[in-house]
Short mmCIF file of C-alpha atoms and ligand atoms in Angstrom, two decimals:
data_model
loop_
_atom_site.label_atom_id
_atom_site.label_comp_id
_atom_site.label_asym_id
_atom_site.label_seq_id
_atom_site.Cartn_x
_atom_site.Cartn_y
_atom_site.Cartn_z
CA MET A 1 -0.44 0.00 -0.27
CA PRO A 2 1.33 4.04 -1.17
CA ARG A 3 2.14 5.42 2.23
CA VAL A 4 -0.83 8.13 2.72
CA SER A 5 -0.21 11.37 1.81
CA THR A 6 -1.55 15.21 2.35
CA LEU A 7 -2.41 14.79 -1.16
CA SER A 8 -4.41 11.74 -0.82
CA ILE A 9 -6.04 13.14 2.28
CA ARG A 10 -7.46 15.60 0.41
CA LYS A 11 -9.14 13.69 -1.80
CA MET A 12 -10.42 11.57 0.34
CA LYS A 13 -13.47 15.18 0.76
CA GLY A 14 -16.50 13.28 -0.28
CA VAL A 15 -15.11 9.98 -1.37
CA ALA A 16 -14.28 7.79 2.08
CA LYS A 17 -13.99 9.05 5.67
CA VAL A 18 -10.50 10.33 7.13
CA VAL A 19 -9.97 7.56 9.92
CA CYS A 20 -7.43 9.68 12.67
CA THR A 21 -5.50 9.02 15.80
CA THR A 22 -3.17 10.33 18.15
CA ALA A 23 -0.09 8.04 19.06
CA TYR A 24 3.54 9.76 20.98
CA ASP A 25 5.62 6.53 20.46
CA ALA A 26 6.60 3.66 18.28
CA ALA A 27 4.70 0.69 19.94
CA PHE A 28 1.50 1.94 19.63
CA THR A 29 2.12 4.21 16.26
CA GLN A 30 2.57 0.29 14.39
CA LEU A 31 -0.48 -1.15 16.20
CA ALA A 32 -2.22 1.78 14.32
CA ASP A 33 -0.77 2.02 11.01
CA ALA A 34 -1.01 -2.06 11.11
CA ALA A 35 -4.84 -1.40 11.64
CA GLY A 36 -5.03 0.90 8.58
CA VAL A 37 -5.49 3.83 10.61
CA ASP A 38 -5.28 6.79 8.03
CA LEU A 39 -3.57 9.86 9.79
CA ILE A 40 -1.34 10.03 12.90
CA ILE A 41 -1.67 12.44 15.01
CA VAL A 42 1.14 13.18 17.33
CA GLY A 43 -1.05 15.52 19.61
CA ASP A 44 -0.10 18.17 22.71
CA SER A 45 -2.55 15.93 24.50
CA LEU A 46 0.49 14.31 24.71
CA GLY A 47 0.80 15.97 28.01
CA ASN A 48 -2.15 14.57 29.69
CA THR A 49 -1.99 11.74 28.52
CA MET A 50 1.80 10.24 28.33
CA LEU A 51 3.49 13.29 30.77
CA GLY A 52 1.63 13.50 33.69
CA PHE A 53 0.26 17.35 32.92
CA SER A 54 -3.68 18.04 33.23
CA SER A 55 -3.85 20.27 30.65
CA THR A 56 -1.22 20.30 27.07
CA ILE A 57 -0.10 23.95 28.21
CA PRO A 58 3.02 22.70 29.42
CA VAL A 59 4.14 20.87 26.09
CA THR A 60 7.19 22.73 24.45
CA VAL A 61 8.96 21.65 21.16
CA ASP A 62 11.10 20.20 22.16
CA MET A 63 9.04 17.19 23.86
CA MET A 64 7.47 17.12 20.98
CA ALA A 65 9.95 16.70 18.75
CA HIS A 66 10.96 13.98 21.18
CA HIS A 67 8.12 11.87 20.83
CA VAL A 68 7.16 12.50 16.58
CA ALA A 69 10.19 11.28 16.09
CA ALA A 70 9.76 8.23 17.79
CA VAL A 71 6.12 8.10 16.01
CA ALA A 72 8.01 8.18 12.52
CA ARG A 73 10.92 5.88 12.92
CA ALA A 74 8.09 3.54 13.29
CA ARG A 75 7.71 3.96 9.97
CA PRO A 76 4.35 4.09 9.69
CA ASN A 77 1.76 4.30 5.87
CA ALA A 78 -0.45 5.99 8.22
CA LEU A 79 0.19 10.29 7.39
CA VAL A 80 2.51 11.88 10.36
CA VAL A 81 1.05 15.17 12.02
CA ALA A 82 2.86 17.35 14.78
CA ASP A 83 1.51 19.43 16.95
CA VAL A 84 2.61 22.58 17.40
CA PRO A 85 2.30 23.64 20.57
CA PHE A 86 1.15 26.56 23.24
CA GLY A 87 2.72 29.82 22.50
CA GLU A 88 4.71 28.75 19.22
CA THR A 89 2.57 31.04 16.62
CA ALA A 90 2.52 33.56 18.90
CA ARG A 91 6.43 34.18 18.81
CA SER A 92 8.85 35.27 15.99
CA PHE A 93 8.08 33.70 12.08
CA GLU A 94 10.98 32.81 12.12
CA ARG A 95 10.97 31.12 15.66
CA LEU A 96 8.07 28.45 14.48
CA LEU A 97 9.33 28.52 11.06
CA ASP A 98 12.11 26.56 12.91
CA SER A 99 9.97 24.80 14.60
CA CYS A 100 8.65 23.30 11.73
CA ILE A 101 11.00 22.47 9.61
CA ARG A 102 12.93 20.82 12.80
CA PHE A 103 9.07 18.59 13.05
CA VAL A 104 9.65 17.88 9.28
CA GLN A 105 13.81 17.64 8.90
CA GLN A 106 14.70 16.21 12.49
CA SER A 107 11.59 14.48 13.62
CA GLY A 108 10.67 13.19 10.42
CA ALA A 109 7.14 14.72 10.92
CA ASP A 110 5.19 14.98 7.65
CA ALA A 111 3.33 17.60 8.44
CA VAL A 112 2.70 20.27 11.50
CA LYS A 113 -1.15 20.95 12.86
CA ILE A 114 -1.63 24.76 14.10
CA GLU A 115 -4.72 25.66 16.78
CA GLY A 116 -6.98 28.41 15.71
CA GLY A 117 -8.85 30.22 12.51
CA VAL A 118 -8.56 33.61 11.18
CA GLU A 119 -5.92 35.50 13.23
CA LEU A 120 -3.65 32.54 11.85
CA ALA A 121 -4.62 32.57 8.11
CA ASP A 122 -1.39 35.28 7.59
CA THR A 123 1.38 32.30 8.91
CA ILE A 124 -0.26 29.25 8.21
CA LEU A 125 -0.20 31.08 4.62
CA ARG A 126 3.49 31.70 4.92
CA LEU A 127 4.18 28.10 6.21
CA THR A 128 2.56 26.65 3.57
CA ARG A 129 4.76 28.91 1.18
CA SER A 130 7.30 27.36 2.64
CA GLY A 131 7.02 24.13 1.98
CA ILE A 132 5.46 22.91 5.58
CA PRO A 133 2.30 21.18 4.97
CA VAL A 134 -0.30 22.78 7.54
CA MET A 135 -3.66 20.91 8.95
CA GLY A 136 -5.81 23.45 10.91
CA HIS A 137 -7.64 22.99 13.77
CA ILE A 138 -10.75 25.12 14.71
CA GLY A 139 -13.34 25.15 17.11
CA LEU A 140 -12.06 23.89 20.58
CA LEU A 141 -8.90 25.16 21.04
CA PRO A 142 -7.27 23.34 24.61
CA GLN A 143 -4.69 25.70 24.30
CA ARG A 144 -6.65 28.05 24.87
CA VAL A 145 -8.24 26.95 27.02
CA ASN A 146 -7.22 29.20 30.03
CA GLN A 147 -9.05 32.04 28.08
CA ILE A 148 -12.07 30.52 27.07
CA GLY A 149 -12.21 29.77 30.77
CA GLY A 150 -13.11 25.79 30.79
CA TYR A 151 -13.91 23.35 27.83
CA ARG A 152 -17.32 23.85 26.24
CA ARG A 153 -19.26 23.18 22.56
CA PHE A 154 -18.45 26.41 20.25
CA GLY A 155 -20.78 26.52 17.27
CA LYS A 156 -24.47 26.69 19.04
CA THR A 157 -25.36 30.27 18.23
CA PRO A 158 -25.59 31.97 14.15
CA GLU A 159 -22.18 34.12 15.18
CA GLU A 160 -20.00 30.96 16.06
CA VAL A 161 -21.51 29.32 13.67
CA ALA A 162 -20.59 32.38 11.30
CA ALA A 163 -17.31 32.18 13.08
CA LEU A 164 -16.02 28.60 12.48
CA ILE A 165 -16.89 28.81 9.25
CA ALA A 166 -15.03 32.23 8.54
CA ASP A 167 -12.42 30.38 10.65
CA ALA A 168 -12.34 27.30 8.37
CA GLN A 169 -12.60 28.54 4.85
CA ALA A 170 -9.66 31.15 6.37
CA VAL A 171 -7.03 28.37 7.19
CA GLU A 172 -8.31 26.49 3.67
CA LYS A 173 -7.06 29.17 1.68
CA ALA A 174 -4.15 29.51 3.65
CA GLY A 175 -3.49 26.63 2.69
CA ALA A 176 -4.01 23.34 4.72
CA PHE A 177 -4.25 20.30 3.17
CA ALA A 178 -7.11 19.82 6.01
CA ILE A 179 -9.42 20.34 9.36
CA VAL A 180 -9.48 19.49 12.76
CA ALA A 181 -13.00 20.31 14.17
CA GLU A 182 -13.09 20.04 18.07
CA MET A 183 -16.27 19.62 20.27
CA ILE A 184 -18.73 21.89 18.01
CA ALA A 185 -22.74 21.64 17.55
CA HIS A 186 -23.42 18.77 15.00
CA ASP A 187 -25.56 21.15 12.74
CA ALA A 188 -23.13 23.68 12.67
CA ALA A 189 -20.17 21.39 12.09
CA ARG A 190 -21.78 19.73 9.13
CA GLU A 191 -22.25 23.61 7.81
CA VAL A 192 -18.43 24.11 8.59
CA SER A 193 -17.64 21.02 6.64
CA ALA A 194 -19.90 22.21 3.47
CA SER A 195 -18.14 24.95 2.80
CA VAL A 196 -14.36 23.76 2.53
CA GLY A 197 -13.50 22.01 -0.59
CA VAL A 198 -10.67 19.57 2.35
CA PRO A 199 -11.73 17.29 4.80
CA VAL A 200 -13.32 18.24 8.50
CA ILE A 201 -12.02 15.61 10.80
CA SER A 202 -14.78 15.58 13.38
CA ILE A 203 -13.21 15.85 17.13
CA GLY A 204 -17.10 15.40 19.20
CA SER A 205 -18.39 17.21 16.28
CA GLY A 206 -20.84 14.45 15.22
CA PRO A 207 -21.12 12.64 12.45
CA ASP A 208 -21.31 14.24 9.03
CA CYS A 209 -17.91 15.78 9.29
CA ASP A 210 -14.91 14.09 6.92
CA GLY A 211 -13.39 12.27 9.20
CA CYS A 212 -13.00 11.07 12.74
CA VAL A 213 -10.37 11.74 15.00
CA LEU A 214 -10.10 10.25 19.25
CA VAL A 215 -7.52 10.12 21.21
CA SER A 216 -5.34 6.98 21.59
CA THR A 217 -5.90 6.59 25.40
CA ASP A 218 -9.31 6.56 24.82
CA ILE A 219 -9.65 3.71 22.62
CA LEU A 220 -7.49 2.19 24.44
CA GLY A 221 -9.46 2.80 27.58
CA LEU A 222 -6.18 4.35 28.88
CA THR A 223 -6.61 7.55 29.71
CA PRO A 224 -6.86 8.00 33.82
CA GLY A 225 -9.54 9.46 35.01
CA ALA A 226 -13.15 10.52 33.06
CA MET A 227 -13.18 10.51 29.03
CA PRO A 228 -14.75 13.19 26.89
CA SER A 229 -18.31 12.75 26.82
CA PHE A 230 -18.16 12.68 23.33
CA ALA A 231 -15.05 9.13 22.96
CA LYS A 232 -15.54 6.51 22.62
CA LYS A 233 -13.66 2.86 24.34
CA TYR A 234 -13.16 -0.02 22.29
CA ALA A 235 -11.21 -1.65 24.40
CA ASP A 236 -9.96 -1.68 28.39
CA LEU A 237 -6.44 -2.00 28.18
CA GLY A 238 -6.39 -0.35 30.90
CA THR A 239 -7.79 -3.09 33.49
CA ALA A 240 -5.71 -5.22 31.38
CA ALA A 241 -2.91 -3.82 32.22
CA ARG A 242 -3.09 -3.44 35.44
CA GLU A 243 -4.49 -7.16 36.30
CA ALA A 244 -1.45 -7.88 33.85
CA PHE A 245 0.64 -6.07 36.97
CA ALA A 246 -1.09 -7.27 39.69
CA ALA A 247 -0.53 -11.08 38.37
CA TYR A 248 3.25 -10.36 37.63
CA ALA A 249 4.01 -8.71 41.35
CA ALA A 250 2.30 -11.15 42.96
CA GLU A 251 4.25 -14.25 41.53
CA VAL A 252 7.50 -12.53 42.61
CA ARG A 253 6.34 -12.33 46.02
CA SER A 254 5.19 -15.27 46.41
CA GLY A 255 8.56 -17.14 44.75
CA ALA A 256 6.35 -18.96 41.70
CA PHE A 257 8.09 -16.39 39.44
CA PRO A 258 11.28 -16.81 37.43
CA GLU A 259 10.76 -19.96 37.74
CA LYS A 260 13.32 -22.20 38.04
CA LYS A 261 13.33 -24.37 35.27
CA LYS A 262 12.80 -21.34 32.89
CA THR A 263 15.83 -19.23 34.26
CA GLN A 264 18.18 -22.69 33.94
CA ALA A 265 17.36 -23.22 30.59
CA ASN A 266 18.35 -19.78 30.00
CA GLU A 267 21.51 -20.03 30.92
CA SER A 268 22.14 -22.66 29.44
CA LYS A 269 21.72 -20.52 26.08
O1 LIG B 1 -3.78 16.87 21.15
C1 LIG B 1 -4.65 16.32 20.71
O2 LIG B 1 -4.50 14.99 21.14
C2 LIG B 1 -4.74 17.30 18.93
C3 LIG B 1 -6.20 16.26 19.28
C4 LIG B 1 -6.96 17.47 18.68
C5 LIG B 1 -5.76 15.75 17.89
O3 LIG B 1 -5.09 18.06 19.28
#
């Protein structure tokens, strides 16, 4: 199967749903890729899911680069997208460009993802003109959680719907190959998807977009604490892992493991 490209994702609009998840290491990348996921985002959800932070805000370019490289080294067929972390788009364009080049050139990402709409269209245009493929992200922007005052749904009023459509169209015009739409009212998300020619990928924005993304730890039952209401758990690996660790601990404490015979056999090798 040929590797997924930004062009092939673009061409899926109106033809097939784009299947997308997050990954942060080689092991889970290989599993998602083998399952046929089209697009893997190394999200700054890394902060909550892997690094023990309570939001995405403390995540830095260095942290992202480390995990993007692990995902890209797994050489997935899926397209690998690196999230641009908090604060980077507010600094100089040169610094942002350096970070994006680092993600693509050194870490091996195929593209970057940027949270923001109309206000970042010029920045996205400069990046795409510099050869950096960009995925947009509109609706709820978790990097602005302190400004918004919490996580909430967008697109509930006609003004918000108009603003979301303007965001999507500005980001598309700036050259984005796809757009993540987070926590947008379902009717509004349908309108947003219909208003642009690139795939709009829903996270908590209902079924009428061009694809879906869920955070991998939610899919796998590995999210510590409560999951977002829109997420769906397809396996309970958290329980399976806890039980495996407990069984291992019990056997070590009782002396049942390591087994004498096995150890001797290995030593003779
Ligand atoms: O950080 C993240 O996981 C995201 C998701 C919307 C993919 O941005």
